[in-house]
PDB file of C-alpha atoms in Angstrom:
ATOM      1  CA  UNK H   1     100.296 -22.027-275.750  1.00 53.00           C
ATOM      2  CA  UNK H   2     103.357 -21.461-277.749  1.00 57.00           C
ATOM      3  CA  UNK H   3     106.071 -19.369-276.244  1.00 55.00           C
ATOM      4  CA  UNK H   4     108.037 -16.988-278.290  1.00 57.00           C
ATOM      5  CA  UNK H   5     111.793 -17.258-278.066  1.00 56.00           C
ATOM      6  CA  UNK H   6     111.938 -13.870-276.301  1.00 57.00           C
ATOM      7  CA  UNK H   7     109.505 -14.970-273.570  1.00 55.00           C
ATOM      8  CA  UNK H   8     111.406 -18.207-273.081  1.00 54.00           C
ATOM      9  CA  UNK H   9     114.650 -16.340-272.574  1.00 55.00           C
ATOM     10  CA  UNK H  10     112.984 -14.106-269.957  1.00 57.00           C
ATOM     11  CA  UNK H  11     111.535 -17.098-268.045  1.00 56.00           C
ATOM     12  CA  UNK H  12     114.769 -19.053-268.014  1.00 57.00           C
ATOM     13  CA  UNK H  13     116.711 -16.810-265.642  1.00 55.00           C
ATOM     14  CA  UNK H  14     113.793 -16.764-263.158  1.00 58.00           C
ATOM     15  CA  UNK H  15     113.560 -20.533-263.174  1.00 57.00           C
ATOM     16  CA  UNK H  16     117.315 -20.780-262.851  1.00 54.00           C
ATOM     17  CA  UNK H  17     117.219 -18.434-259.880  1.00 53.00           C
ATOM     18  CA  UNK H  18     114.516 -20.530-258.216  1.00 59.00           C
ATOM     19  CA  UNK H  19     116.344 -23.758-258.843  1.00 57.00           C
ATOM     20  CA  UNK H  20     119.658 -22.439-257.509  1.00 56.00           C
ATOM     21  CA  UNK H  21     120.133 -23.243-253.767  1.00 56.00           C
ATOM     22  CA  UNK H  22     119.692 -20.263-251.430  1.00 62.00           C
ATOM     23  CA  UNK H  23     122.747 -19.157-249.565  1.00 66.00           C
ATOM     24  CA  UNK H  24     122.351 -19.482-245.757  1.00 70.00           C
ATOM     25  CA  UNK H  25     122.811 -16.381-243.675  1.00 73.00           C
ATOM     26  CA  UNK H  26     125.526 -16.676-241.031  1.00 82.00           C
ATOM     27  CA  UNK H  27     124.375 -17.463-237.456  1.00 86.00           C
ATOM     28  CA  UNK H  28     125.427 -14.023-236.224  1.00 88.00           C
ATOM     29  CA  UNK H  29     123.181 -12.351-238.777  1.00 90.00           C
ATOM     30  CA  UNK H  30     120.198 -14.489-237.733  1.00 90.00           C
ATOM     31  CA  UNK H  31     120.862 -13.668-234.091  1.00 91.00           C
ATOM     32  CA  UNK H  32     121.099  -9.968-234.920  1.00 91.00           C
ATOM     33  CA  UNK H  33     117.804 -10.093-236.800  1.00 90.00           C
ATOM     34  CA  UNK H  34     116.067 -11.717-233.806  1.00 88.00           C
ATOM     35  CA  UNK H  35     117.543  -9.119-231.476  1.00 88.00           C
ATOM     36  CA  UNK H  36     116.301  -6.353-233.750  1.00 89.00           C
ATOM     37  CA  UNK H  37     112.717  -7.680-233.636  1.00 86.00           C
ATOM     38  CA  UNK H  38     112.902  -7.916-229.815  1.00 83.00           C
ATOM     39  CA  UNK H  39     114.111  -4.310-229.619  1.00 86.00           C
ATOM     40  CA  UNK H  40     111.337  -3.178-231.981  1.00 85.00           C
ATOM     41  CA  UNK H  41     108.529  -5.071-230.208  1.00 81.00           C
ATOM     42  CA  UNK H  42     109.841  -5.011-226.650  1.00 76.00           C
ATOM     43  CA  UNK H  43     111.129  -7.961-224.605  1.00 69.00           C
ATOM     44  CA  UNK H  44     108.033  -8.379-222.408  1.00 74.00           C
ATOM     45  CA  UNK H  45     104.995  -9.045-224.503  1.00 71.00           C
ATOM     46  CA  UNK H  46     101.634  -9.767-222.893  1.00 72.00           C
ATOM     47  CA  UNK H  47     102.210 -13.125-221.185  1.00 74.00           C
ATOM     48  CA  UNK H  48      99.455 -15.665-220.958  1.00 80.00           C
ATOM     49  CA  UNK H  49      98.102 -15.948-217.399  1.00 83.00           C
ATOM     50  CA  UNK H  50      97.884 -19.231-215.528  1.00 84.00           C
ATOM     51  CA  UNK H  51      94.286 -20.270-215.122  1.00 88.00           C
ATOM     52  CA  UNK H  52      93.429 -20.722-211.450  1.00 87.00           C
ATOM     53  CA  UNK H  53      90.785 -23.331-210.768  1.00 91.00           C
ATOM     54  CA  UNK H  54      90.241 -22.679-207.042  1.00 91.00           C
ATOM     55  CA  UNK H  55      89.846 -19.645-204.803  1.00 91.00           C
ATOM     56  CA  UNK H  56      92.568 -20.855-202.420  1.00 92.00           C
ATOM     57  CA  UNK H  57      96.226 -19.978-202.772  1.00 90.00           C
ATOM     58  CA  UNK H  58      98.645 -22.526-201.357  1.00 91.00           C
ATOM     59  CA  UNK H  59     102.162 -21.334-200.731  1.00 91.00           C
ATOM     60  CA  UNK H  60     104.502 -23.408-202.858  1.00 91.00           C
ATOM     61  CA  UNK H  61     106.842 -25.791-201.082  1.00 93.00           C
ATOM     62  CA  UNK H  62     110.359 -24.390-201.115  1.00 94.00           C
ATOM     63  CA  UNK H  63     113.689 -25.674-199.926  1.00 95.00           C
ATOM     64  CA  UNK H  64     113.648 -26.438-196.191  1.00 94.00           C
ATOM     65  CA  UNK H  65     117.180 -26.104-194.857  1.00 95.00           C
ATOM     66  CA  UNK H  66     118.059 -27.778-191.546  1.00 95.00           C
ATOM     67  CA  UNK H  67     119.110 -25.481-188.710  1.00 92.00           C
ATOM     68  CA  UNK H  68     122.797 -24.782-188.344  1.00 93.00           C
ATOM     69  CA  UNK H  69     123.062 -22.554-185.255  1.00 91.00           C
ATOM     70  CA  UNK H  70     126.168 -20.500-184.587  1.00 91.00           C
ATOM     71  CA  UNK H  71     125.661 -20.735-180.805  1.00 86.00           C
ATOM     72  CA  UNK H  72     123.385 -22.708-178.432  1.00 81.00           C
ATOM     73  CA  UNK H  73     120.093 -21.014-177.545  1.00 81.00           C
ATOM     74  CA  UNK H  74     120.106 -22.262-173.932  1.00 76.00           C
ATOM     75  CA  UNK H  75     122.963 -23.050-171.586  1.00 70.00           C
ATOM     76  CA  UNK H  76     123.567 -26.795-171.449  1.00 72.00           C
ATOM     77  CA  UNK H  77     125.507 -26.523-168.201  1.00 70.00           C
ATOM     78  CA  UNK H  78     122.953 -27.711-165.636  1.00 66.00           C
ATOM     79  CA  UNK H  79     125.301 -27.040-162.726  1.00 68.00           C
ATOM     80  CA  UNK H  80     125.493 -23.293-163.308  1.00 67.00           C
ATOM     81  CA  UNK H  81     123.558 -21.031-160.961  1.00 64.00           C
ATOM     82  CA  UNK H  82     120.990 -19.822-163.511  1.00 62.00           C
ATOM     83  CA  UNK H  83     120.131 -23.380-164.632  1.00 63.00           C
ATOM     84  CA  UNK H  84     119.909 -25.043-161.224  1.00 67.00           C
ATOM     85  CA  UNK H  85     116.425 -26.386-160.568  1.00 75.00           C
ATOM     86  CA  UNK H  86     114.557 -25.965-157.306  1.00 79.00           C
ATOM     87  CA  UNK H  87     115.940 -28.494-154.850  1.00 84.00           C
ATOM     88  CA  UNK H  88     114.404 -29.130-151.419  1.00 85.00           C
ATOM     89  CA  UNK H  89     116.606 -26.529-149.729  1.00 87.00           C
ATOM     90  CA  UNK H  90     115.634 -23.853-152.266  1.00 89.00           C
ATOM     91  CA  UNK H  91     111.906 -24.659-152.107  1.00 91.00           C
ATOM     92  CA  UNK H  92     111.533 -24.231-148.324  1.00 92.00           C
ATOM     93  CA  UNK H  93     113.359 -21.097-147.216  1.00 92.00           C
ATOM     94  CA  UNK H  94     112.480 -20.998-143.513  1.00 92.00           C
ATOM     95  CA  UNK H  95     109.626 -21.700-141.090  1.00 92.00           C
ATOM     96  CA  UNK H  96     107.564 -18.735-139.929  1.00 90.00           C
ATOM     97  CA  UNK H  97     107.353 -18.186-136.178  1.00 88.00           C
ATOM     98  CA  UNK H  98     104.854 -15.364-135.747  1.00 91.00           C
ATOM     99  CA  UNK H  99     101.932 -15.331-133.277  1.00 93.00           C
ATOM    100  CA  UNK H 100      99.441 -16.286-135.973  1.00 92.00           C
ATOM    101  CA  UNK H 101     101.747 -19.082-137.144  1.00 91.00           C
ATOM    102  CA  UNK H 102     101.962 -20.401-133.567  1.00 91.00           C
ATOM    103  CA  UNK H 103      98.168 -20.290-133.317  1.00 91.00           C
ATOM    104  CA  UNK H 104      97.953 -22.357-136.521  1.00 90.00           C
ATOM    105  CA  UNK H 105     100.422 -24.887-135.076  1.00 89.00           C
ATOM    106  CA  UNK H 106      98.423 -25.328-131.862  1.00 88.00           C
ATOM    107  CA  UNK H 107      94.855 -25.243-133.213  1.00 89.00           C
ATOM    108  CA  UNK H 108      94.975 -26.511-136.812  1.00 90.00           C
ATOM    109  CA  UNK H 109      97.987 -28.891-136.763  1.00 90.00           C
ATOM    110  CA  UNK H 110      99.543 -26.715-139.483  1.00 92.00           C
ATOM    111  CA  UNK H 111     103.107 -25.524-140.014  1.00 93.00           C
ATOM    112  CA  UNK H 112     103.788 -22.228-141.811  1.00 93.00           C
ATOM    113  CA  UNK H 113     106.798 -21.808-144.116  1.00 94.00           C
ATOM    114  CA  UNK H 114     108.161 -19.103-146.384  1.00 94.00           C
ATOM    115  CA  UNK H 115     108.864 -20.835-149.695  1.00 94.00           C
ATOM    116  CA  UNK H 116     110.300 -19.994-153.094  1.00 93.00           C
ATOM    117  CA  UNK H 117     107.964 -17.959-155.287  1.00 93.00           C
ATOM    118  CA  UNK H 118     108.297 -20.419-158.186  1.00 91.00           C
ATOM    119  CA  UNK H 119     107.573 -23.518-156.089  1.00 91.00           C
ATOM    120  CA  UNK H 120     104.182 -25.186-156.501  1.00 91.00           C
ATOM    121  CA  UNK H 121     102.186 -27.163-153.911  1.00 93.00           C
ATOM    122  CA  UNK H 122     103.526 -30.552-155.024  1.00 92.00           C
ATOM    123  CA  UNK H 123     107.126 -29.343-154.731  1.00 91.00           C
ATOM    124  CA  UNK H 124     106.444 -27.846-151.291  1.00 93.00           C
ATOM    125  CA  UNK H 125     104.832 -31.082-150.061  1.00 93.00           C
ATOM    126  CA  UNK H 126     107.774 -33.144-151.353  1.00 92.00           C
ATOM    127  CA  UNK H 127     110.359 -30.766-149.861  1.00 92.00           C
ATOM    128  CA  UNK H 128     108.726 -30.825-146.408  1.00 92.00           C
ATOM    129  CA  UNK H 129     108.583 -34.628-146.545  1.00 92.00           C
ATOM    130  CA  UNK H 130     112.258 -34.870-147.530  1.00 91.00           C
ATOM    131  CA  UNK H 131     113.588 -32.266-145.075  1.00 90.00           C
ATOM    132  CA  UNK H 132     111.542 -33.014-141.957  1.00 90.00           C
ATOM    133  CA  UNK H 133     110.288 -36.600-142.505  1.00 90.00           C
ATOM    134  CA  UNK H 134     106.643 -35.687-141.952  1.00 90.00           C
ATOM    135  CA  UNK H 135     103.507 -36.674-143.810  1.00 91.00           C
ATOM    136  CA  UNK H 136     101.403 -33.770-145.037  1.00 92.00           C
ATOM    137  CA  UNK H 137      97.660 -33.799-145.553  1.00 92.00           C
ATOM    138  CA  UNK H 138      97.424 -30.700-147.758  1.00 93.00           C
ATOM    139  CA  UNK H 139      99.240 -27.487-148.660  1.00 95.00           C
ATOM    140  CA  UNK H 140      97.713 -24.020-149.015  1.00 95.00           C
ATOM    141  CA  UNK H 141      99.762 -21.175-150.455  1.00 96.00           C
ATOM    142  CA  UNK H 142      99.493 -17.436-150.811  1.00 95.00           C
ATOM    143  CA  UNK H 143     101.727 -14.691-152.100  1.00 96.00           C
ATOM    144  CA  UNK H 144     102.255 -11.995-149.517  1.00 95.00           C
ATOM    145  CA  UNK H 145     102.187  -8.270-150.331  1.00 96.00           C
ATOM    146  CA  UNK H 146     105.982  -8.139-149.901  1.00 95.00           C
ATOM    147  CA  UNK H 147     106.300 -10.595-152.811  1.00 94.00           C
ATOM    148  CA  UNK H 148     107.217 -13.757-150.916  1.00 95.00           C
ATOM    149  CA  UNK H 149     105.176 -16.952-150.915  1.00 96.00           C
ATOM    150  CA  UNK H 150     103.789 -18.392-147.689  1.00 96.00           C
ATOM    151  CA  UNK H 151     102.785 -22.052-147.423  1.00 95.00           C
ATOM    152  CA  UNK H 152     100.415 -23.508-144.832  1.00 95.00           C
ATOM    153  CA  UNK H 153     101.326 -27.197-144.526  1.00 94.00           C
ATOM    154  CA  UNK H 154      98.565 -29.200-142.808  1.00 93.00           C
ATOM    155  CA  UNK H 155     100.059 -32.302-141.213  1.00 91.00           C
ATOM    156  CA  UNK H 156      98.488 -35.748-141.094  1.00 89.00           C
ATOM    157  CA  UNK H 157      96.308 -36.488-138.068  1.00 87.00           C
ATOM    158  CA  UNK H 158      98.804 -38.913-136.470  1.00 88.00           C
ATOM    159  CA  UNK H 159     101.608 -36.278-136.409  1.00 84.00           C
ATOM    160  CA  UNK H 160     101.576 -33.451-133.869  1.00 85.00           C
ATOM    161  CA  UNK H 161     102.615 -30.100-135.362  1.00 84.00           C
ATOM    162  CA  UNK H 162     103.830 -28.746-131.982  1.00 84.00           C
ATOM    163  CA  UNK H 163     106.412 -31.582-131.663  1.00 84.00           C
ATOM    164  CA  UNK H 164     107.665 -31.032-135.231  1.00 85.00           C
ATOM    165  CA  UNK H 165     107.856 -27.238-134.669  1.00 86.00           C
ATOM    166  CA  UNK H 166     109.971 -27.762-131.553  1.00 85.00           C
ATOM    167  CA  UNK H 167     112.328 -30.019-133.518  1.00 84.00           C
ATOM    168  CA  UNK H 168     112.697 -27.459-136.312  1.00 80.00           C
TER     169      UNK H 168
END
């Protein structure tokens, strides 16, 4: 395959062009070209979805910040009126001295008291023991229609309710 001198002269500039190093485009031009393709195609192409292997979704663990309250939720002052617990004098308000209460004292060896609405049987038993130095067998309570709580305190067999009632 012999080349004619004309063909050789035509091929030489092409080969020279290939052999010559390409000039690099400036970084700004490359960036602009990328931006142009994004504008043409749109920024949000169809993203590949994460393959879920189970039917359960577990909430991801996120940052757990410790509490930093601006004010206390409850009053720490235990001496204030709204925080004072039921003491013996607040549990037992007063003994009841009605005819039916007197009948209970004589026949059933039982004292009848009006007590705090929030007091339970254990607190009533302890308050009666502390205030009057008497041993109780059991305590029955009921809330009266007027909203106060009545406690029937059955005394131990060795203590006479009539003597204790006279002392009170």
